[in-house]
PDB file of C-alpha atoms in Angstrom:
ATOM      1  CA  UNK A 280      74.231  88.554 108.864  1.00 77.00           C
ATOM      2  CA  UNK A 281      71.634  86.736 110.987  1.00 85.00           C
ATOM      3  CA  UNK A 282      71.869  89.340 113.778  1.00 88.00           C
ATOM      4  CA  UNK A 283      68.867  90.478 115.770  1.00 90.00           C
ATOM      5  CA  UNK A 284      67.849  94.135 115.975  1.00 89.00           C
ATOM      6  CA  UNK A 285      69.215  94.621 119.502  1.00 91.00           C
ATOM      7  CA  UNK A 286      72.937  94.316 118.681  1.00 91.00           C
ATOM      8  CA  UNK A 287      72.480  96.425 115.530  1.00 89.00           C
ATOM      9  CA  UNK A 288      70.701  99.136 117.518  1.00 88.00           C
ATOM     10  CA  UNK A 289      73.468  99.072 120.147  1.00 91.00           C
ATOM     11  CA  UNK A 290      76.196  99.306 117.503  1.00 89.00           C
ATOM     12  CA  UNK A 291      74.462 102.272 115.860  1.00 89.00           C
ATOM     13  CA  UNK A 292      74.026 103.947 119.255  1.00 88.00           C
ATOM     14  CA  UNK A 293      77.757 103.591 119.969  1.00 87.00           C
ATOM     15  CA  UNK A 294      78.667 104.939 116.544  1.00 85.00           C
ATOM     16  CA  UNK A 295      76.332 107.863 117.163  1.00 85.00           C
ATOM     17  CA  UNK A 296      78.020 108.582 120.519  1.00 83.00           C
ATOM     18  CA  UNK A 297      81.334 108.808 118.679  1.00 78.00           C
ATOM     19  CA  UNK A 298      79.878 111.192 116.120  1.00 77.00           C
ATOM     20  CA  UNK A 299      80.161 108.724 113.251  1.00 79.00           C
ATOM     21  CA  UNK A 300      76.438 108.129 112.681  1.00 84.00           C
ATOM     22  CA  UNK A 301      73.508 110.555 112.737  1.00 84.00           C
ATOM     23  CA  UNK A 302      69.908 109.603 113.355  1.00 88.00           C
ATOM     24  CA  UNK A 303      67.508 111.440 111.079  1.00 87.00           C
ATOM     25  CA  UNK A 304      63.813 111.459 112.091  1.00 88.00           C
ATOM     26  CA  UNK A 305      61.625 109.409 109.745  1.00 86.00           C
ATOM     27  CA  UNK A 306      64.714 108.344 107.757  1.00 86.00           C
ATOM     28  CA  UNK A 307      66.951 106.312 110.038  1.00 87.00           C
ATOM     29  CA  UNK A 308      70.695 106.155 110.665  1.00 88.00           C
ATOM     30  CA  UNK A 309      73.264 107.434 108.209  1.00 84.00           C
ATOM     31  CA  UNK A 310      76.960 108.184 108.150  1.00 81.00           C
ATOM     32  CA  UNK A 311      77.651 111.527 109.806  1.00 78.00           C
ATOM     33  CA  UNK A 312      78.704 114.390 107.573  1.00 77.00           C
ATOM     34  CA  UNK A 313      81.573 116.673 108.528  1.00 76.00           C
ATOM     35  CA  UNK A 314      81.865 120.216 107.299  1.00 78.00           C
ATOM     36  CA  UNK A 315      85.216 121.741 106.406  1.00 77.00           C
ATOM     37  CA  UNK A 316      85.040 123.781 109.612  1.00 80.00           C
ATOM     38  CA  UNK A 317      84.432 120.581 111.631  1.00 83.00           C
ATOM     39  CA  UNK A 318      87.383 118.862 109.954  1.00 83.00           C
ATOM     40  CA  UNK A 319      89.716 121.804 110.557  1.00 84.00           C
ATOM     41  CA  UNK A 320      88.633 122.024 114.210  1.00 88.00           C
ATOM     42  CA  UNK A 321      89.311 118.314 114.586  1.00 88.00           C
ATOM     43  CA  UNK A 322      92.758 118.659 113.007  1.00 89.00           C
ATOM     44  CA  UNK A 323      93.558 121.548 115.352  1.00 91.00           C
ATOM     45  CA  UNK A 324      92.824 119.386 118.391  1.00 94.00           C
ATOM     46  CA  UNK A 325      94.679 116.473 116.820  1.00 93.00           C
ATOM     47  CA  UNK A 326      97.754 118.656 116.406  1.00 93.00           C
ATOM     48  CA  UNK A 327      98.047 119.515 120.073  1.00 95.00           C
ATOM     49  CA  UNK A 328      97.306 116.024 121.327  1.00 97.00           C
ATOM     50  CA  UNK A 329      99.577 114.142 118.913  1.00 97.00           C
ATOM     51  CA  UNK A 330     102.466 116.509 119.585  1.00 98.00           C
ATOM     52  CA  UNK A 331     102.081 115.790 123.293  1.00 98.00           C
ATOM     53  CA  UNK A 332     101.835 112.059 122.552  1.00 98.00           C
ATOM     54  CA  UNK A 333     105.017 112.004 120.462  1.00 98.00           C
ATOM     55  CA  UNK A 334     106.946 113.992 123.089  1.00 98.00           C
ATOM     56  CA  UNK A 335     105.925 111.495 125.764  1.00 98.00           C
ATOM     57  CA  UNK A 336     106.527 108.526 123.463  1.00 98.00           C
ATOM     58  CA  UNK A 337     110.078 109.670 122.708  1.00 98.00           C
ATOM     59  CA  UNK A 338     110.981 109.364 126.382  1.00 98.00           C
ATOM     60  CA  UNK A 339     108.583 106.631 127.558  1.00 98.00           C
ATOM     61  CA  UNK A 340     108.540 104.016 124.788  1.00 98.00           C
ATOM     62  CA  UNK A 341     110.212 100.748 125.596  1.00 96.00           C
ATOM     63  CA  UNK A 342     112.686  99.237 123.172  1.00 97.00           C
ATOM     64  CA  UNK A 343     110.033  96.677 122.223  1.00 96.00           C
ATOM     65  CA  UNK A 344     107.523  99.446 121.415  1.00 96.00           C
ATOM     66  CA  UNK A 345     110.139 101.264 119.328  1.00 97.00           C
ATOM     67  CA  UNK A 346     110.857  98.068 117.399  1.00 95.00           C
ATOM     68  CA  UNK A 347     107.118  97.611 116.816  1.00 93.00           C
ATOM     69  CA  UNK A 348     106.861 101.173 115.484  1.00 95.00           C
ATOM     70  CA  UNK A 349     109.814 100.500 113.159  1.00 95.00           C
ATOM     71  CA  UNK A 350     108.099  97.333 111.923  1.00 92.00           C
ATOM     72  CA  UNK A 351     104.866  99.244 111.247  1.00 90.00           C
ATOM     73  CA  UNK A 352     106.808 101.815 109.259  1.00 91.00           C
ATOM     74  CA  UNK A 353     108.647  99.126 107.253  1.00 90.00           C
ATOM     75  CA  UNK A 354     105.339  97.363 106.486  1.00 85.00           C
ATOM     76  CA  UNK A 355     103.849 100.625 105.299  1.00 81.00           C
ATOM     77  CA  UNK A 356     106.895 101.315 103.143  1.00 84.00           C
ATOM     78  CA  UNK A 357     106.758  97.827 101.645  1.00 83.00           C
ATOM     79  CA  UNK A 358     103.031  98.108 100.956  1.00 77.00           C
ATOM     80  CA  UNK A 359     103.490 101.481  99.299  1.00 74.00           C
ATOM     81  CA  UNK A 360     106.285 100.144  97.093  1.00 70.00           C
ATOM     82  CA  UNK A 361     104.151  97.203  95.943  1.00 67.00           C
ATOM     83  CA  UNK A 362     101.218  99.434  95.010  1.00 62.00           C
ATOM     84  CA  UNK A 363     103.441 101.642  92.864  1.00 55.00           C
ATOM     85  CA  UNK A 364     101.186 104.635  93.339  1.00 56.00           C
ATOM     86  CA  UNK A 365     101.889 108.205  94.272  1.00 49.00           C
ATOM     87  CA  UNK A 366      98.481 108.917  95.754  1.00 50.00           C
ATOM     88  CA  UNK A 367      97.948 108.778  99.460  1.00 50.00           C
ATOM     89  CA  UNK A 368      96.230 105.632 100.619  1.00 50.00           C
ATOM     90  CA  UNK A 369      94.924 104.588 103.991  1.00 53.00           C
ATOM     91  CA  UNK A 370      96.000 101.331 105.480  1.00 53.00           C
ATOM     92  CA  UNK A 371      95.991  99.745 108.895  1.00 53.00           C
ATOM     93  CA  UNK A 372      99.766 100.285 109.018  1.00 45.00           C
ATOM     94  CA  UNK A 373      99.414 104.049 108.644  1.00 49.00           C
ATOM     95  CA  UNK A 374      96.707 104.195 111.241  1.00 59.00           C
ATOM     96  CA  UNK A 375      98.655 101.932 113.555  1.00 82.00           C
ATOM     97  CA  UNK A 376     101.717 104.182 113.291  1.00 90.00           C
ATOM     98  CA  UNK A 377      99.832 106.986 115.021  1.00 92.00           C
ATOM     99  CA  UNK A 378      98.080 104.572 117.414  1.00 92.00           C
ATOM    100  CA  UNK A 379     101.445 103.080 118.377  1.00 94.00           C
ATOM    101  CA  UNK A 380     102.819 106.530 119.165  1.00 96.00           C
ATOM    102  CA  UNK A 381      99.756 107.398 121.247  1.00 95.00           C
ATOM    103  CA  UNK A 382      99.995 104.117 123.150  1.00 94.00           C
ATOM    104  CA  UNK A 383     103.743 104.587 123.554  1.00 96.00           C
ATOM    105  CA  UNK A 384     103.115 107.882 125.329  1.00 97.00           C
ATOM    106  CA  UNK A 385     102.342 105.918 128.480  1.00 97.00           C
ATOM    107  CA  UNK A 386      99.469 108.272 129.347  1.00 98.00           C
ATOM    108  CA  UNK A 387      96.188 106.322 129.538  1.00 97.00           C
ATOM    109  CA  UNK A 388      94.010 109.444 129.372  1.00 97.00           C
ATOM    110  CA  UNK A 389      95.773 110.635 126.219  1.00 97.00           C
ATOM    111  CA  UNK A 390      95.467 107.147 124.703  1.00 95.00           C
ATOM    112  CA  UNK A 391      91.719 107.086 125.359  1.00 94.00           C
ATOM    113  CA  UNK A 392      91.141 110.543 123.903  1.00 94.00           C
ATOM    114  CA  UNK A 393      93.226 109.869 120.789  1.00 93.00           C
ATOM    115  CA  UNK A 394      92.503 106.205 120.084  1.00 89.00           C
ATOM    116  CA  UNK A 395      88.868 105.958 121.126  1.00 86.00           C
ATOM    117  CA  UNK A 396      87.471 109.446 120.628  1.00 86.00           C
ATOM    118  CA  UNK A 397      89.536 111.276 118.015  1.00 89.00           C
ATOM    119  CA  UNK A 398      90.968 108.725 115.572  1.00 86.00           C
ATOM    120  CA  UNK A 399      87.625 107.261 114.468  1.00 82.00           C
ATOM    121  CA  UNK A 400      86.455 110.758 113.475  1.00 82.00           C
ATOM    122  CA  UNK A 401      89.763 111.439 111.746  1.00 82.00           C
ATOM    123  CA  UNK A 402      89.103 108.597 109.331  1.00 75.00           C
ATOM    124  CA  UNK A 403      86.707 110.912 107.511  1.00 67.00           C
ATOM    125  CA  UNK A 404      89.405 113.561 107.060  1.00 67.00           C
ATOM    126  CA  UNK A 405      92.174 111.094 106.294  1.00 64.00           C
ATOM    127  CA  UNK A 406      90.143 109.290 103.665  1.00 59.00           C
ATOM    128  CA  UNK A 407      90.294 112.464 101.583  1.00 54.00           C
ATOM    129  CA  UNK A 408      94.084 112.164 101.280  1.00 55.00           C
ATOM    130  CA  UNK A 409      93.819 109.310  98.803  1.00 60.00           C
ATOM    131  CA  UNK A 410      92.922 111.941  96.200  1.00 62.00           C
ATOM    132  CA  UNK A 411      96.066 113.998  96.755  1.00 69.00           C
ATOM    133  CA  UNK A 412      98.870 113.093  94.394  1.00 73.00           C
ATOM    134  CA  UNK A 413     102.226 112.716  96.118  1.00 74.00           C
ATOM    135  CA  UNK A 414     100.838 112.735  99.664  1.00 76.00           C
ATOM    136  CA  UNK A 415     101.830 109.102 100.237  1.00 78.00           C
ATOM    137  CA  UNK A 416     105.513 109.672  99.489  1.00 82.00           C
ATOM    138  CA  UNK A 417     105.586 112.772 101.644  1.00 87.00           C
ATOM    139  CA  UNK A 418     103.763 111.108 104.551  1.00 87.00           C
ATOM    140  CA  UNK A 419     106.195 108.175 104.506  1.00 89.00           C
ATOM    141  CA  UNK A 420     109.166 110.529 104.675  1.00 93.00           C
ATOM    142  CA  UNK A 421     107.513 112.414 107.528  1.00 95.00           C
ATOM    143  CA  UNK A 422     106.833 109.177 109.408  1.00 94.00           C
ATOM    144  CA  UNK A 423     110.473 108.171 108.955  1.00 96.00           C
ATOM    145  CA  UNK A 424     111.760 111.402 110.535  1.00 98.00           C
ATOM    146  CA  UNK A 425     109.336 111.016 113.457  1.00 98.00           C
ATOM    147  CA  UNK A 426     110.440 107.407 113.908  1.00 97.00           C
ATOM    148  CA  UNK A 427     114.115 108.376 113.933  1.00 97.00           C
ATOM    149  CA  UNK A 428     113.561 111.062 116.573  1.00 98.00           C
ATOM    150  CA  UNK A 429     111.576 108.659 118.772  1.00 98.00           C
ATOM    151  CA  UNK A 430     114.235 105.953 118.360  1.00 97.00           C
ATOM    152  CA  UNK A 431     116.861 108.422 119.535  1.00 97.00           C
ATOM    153  CA  UNK A 432     114.706 109.504 122.485  1.00 97.00           C
ATOM    154  CA  UNK A 433     114.675 113.115 121.262  1.00 98.00           C
ATOM    155  CA  UNK A 434     111.307 114.531 122.396  1.00 98.00           C
ATOM    156  CA  UNK A 435     111.999 118.024 121.055  1.00 98.00           C
ATOM    157  CA  UNK A 436     112.899 116.792 117.574  1.00 98.00           C
ATOM    158  CA  UNK A 437     109.998 114.319 117.531  1.00 98.00           C
ATOM    159  CA  UNK A 438     107.660 117.155 118.462  1.00 98.00           C
ATOM    160  CA  UNK A 439     108.954 119.366 115.656  1.00 98.00           C
ATOM    161  CA  UNK A 440     108.637 116.583 113.066  1.00 98.00           C
ATOM    162  CA  UNK A 441     105.115 115.677 114.223  1.00 97.00           C
ATOM    163  CA  UNK A 442     104.054 119.337 113.987  1.00 97.00           C
ATOM    164  CA  UNK A 443     105.391 119.483 110.429  1.00 97.00           C
ATOM    165  CA  UNK A 444     103.691 116.185 109.523  1.00 94.00           C
ATOM    166  CA  UNK A 445     100.307 117.283 110.843  1.00 93.00           C
ATOM    167  CA  UNK A 446     100.593 120.720 109.248  1.00 94.00           C
ATOM    168  CA  UNK A 447     101.390 119.091 105.923  1.00 91.00           C
ATOM    169  CA  UNK A 448      98.358 116.805 106.264  1.00 85.00           C
ATOM    170  CA  UNK A 449      96.158 119.794 107.078  1.00 86.00           C
ATOM    171  CA  UNK A 450      97.451 121.796 104.114  1.00 87.00           C
ATOM    172  CA  UNK A 451      96.856 118.824 101.819  1.00 82.00           C
ATOM    173  CA  UNK A 452      93.268 118.509 103.002  1.00 77.00           C
ATOM    174  CA  UNK A 453      92.686 122.246 102.626  1.00 80.00           C
ATOM    175  CA  UNK A 454      94.084 122.210  99.096  1.00 79.00           C
ATOM    176  CA  UNK A 455      91.697 119.427  98.154  1.00 70.00           C
ATOM    177  CA  UNK A 456      88.672 121.197  99.550  1.00 67.00           C
ATOM    178  CA  UNK A 457      89.424 124.813  98.606  1.00 60.00           C
ATOM    179  CA  UNK A 458      88.250 125.850  95.148  1.00 54.00           C
ATOM    180  CA  UNK A 459      90.996 126.539  92.626  1.00 48.00           C
ATOM    181  CA  UNK A 460      91.589 130.143  91.660  1.00 43.00           C
TER     182      UNK A 460
END
């Protein structure tokens, strides 16, 4: 890419600070590995923070932000329909749905924690969902209920739907990782 070592070193350092890259002595940098326990701990924190974010978003989002969230959802729905698959896939639209809610909370500290610190690590967990048949359909339905509650300004309902959505995502991940009996 015709880039000197300095910018590459800096990029790797920043990725390491976010827990996305590990430096191994005498080997170099490599993508960080997450254990099941690490993933479940991360999802536990995510649950509390995203529920708070959706409660705040339901009362603080402007009409323009709500319309943007609706557009993200419609794009995701359209993309899913074109793919014709029942597996869960990751796309910028799905990621942006949660980012848009966090940003719509109006709390800059919460936005920083979720968008800069937590979401990059969640990509590891969320990438596993592509292997779970039917997760895409279910996630879209869950996003739709969250969107409706936010559009109506109902923080309590939005909170309940977000809790259900995140619990469903957690259970899907656990089912993929746990050995079959």
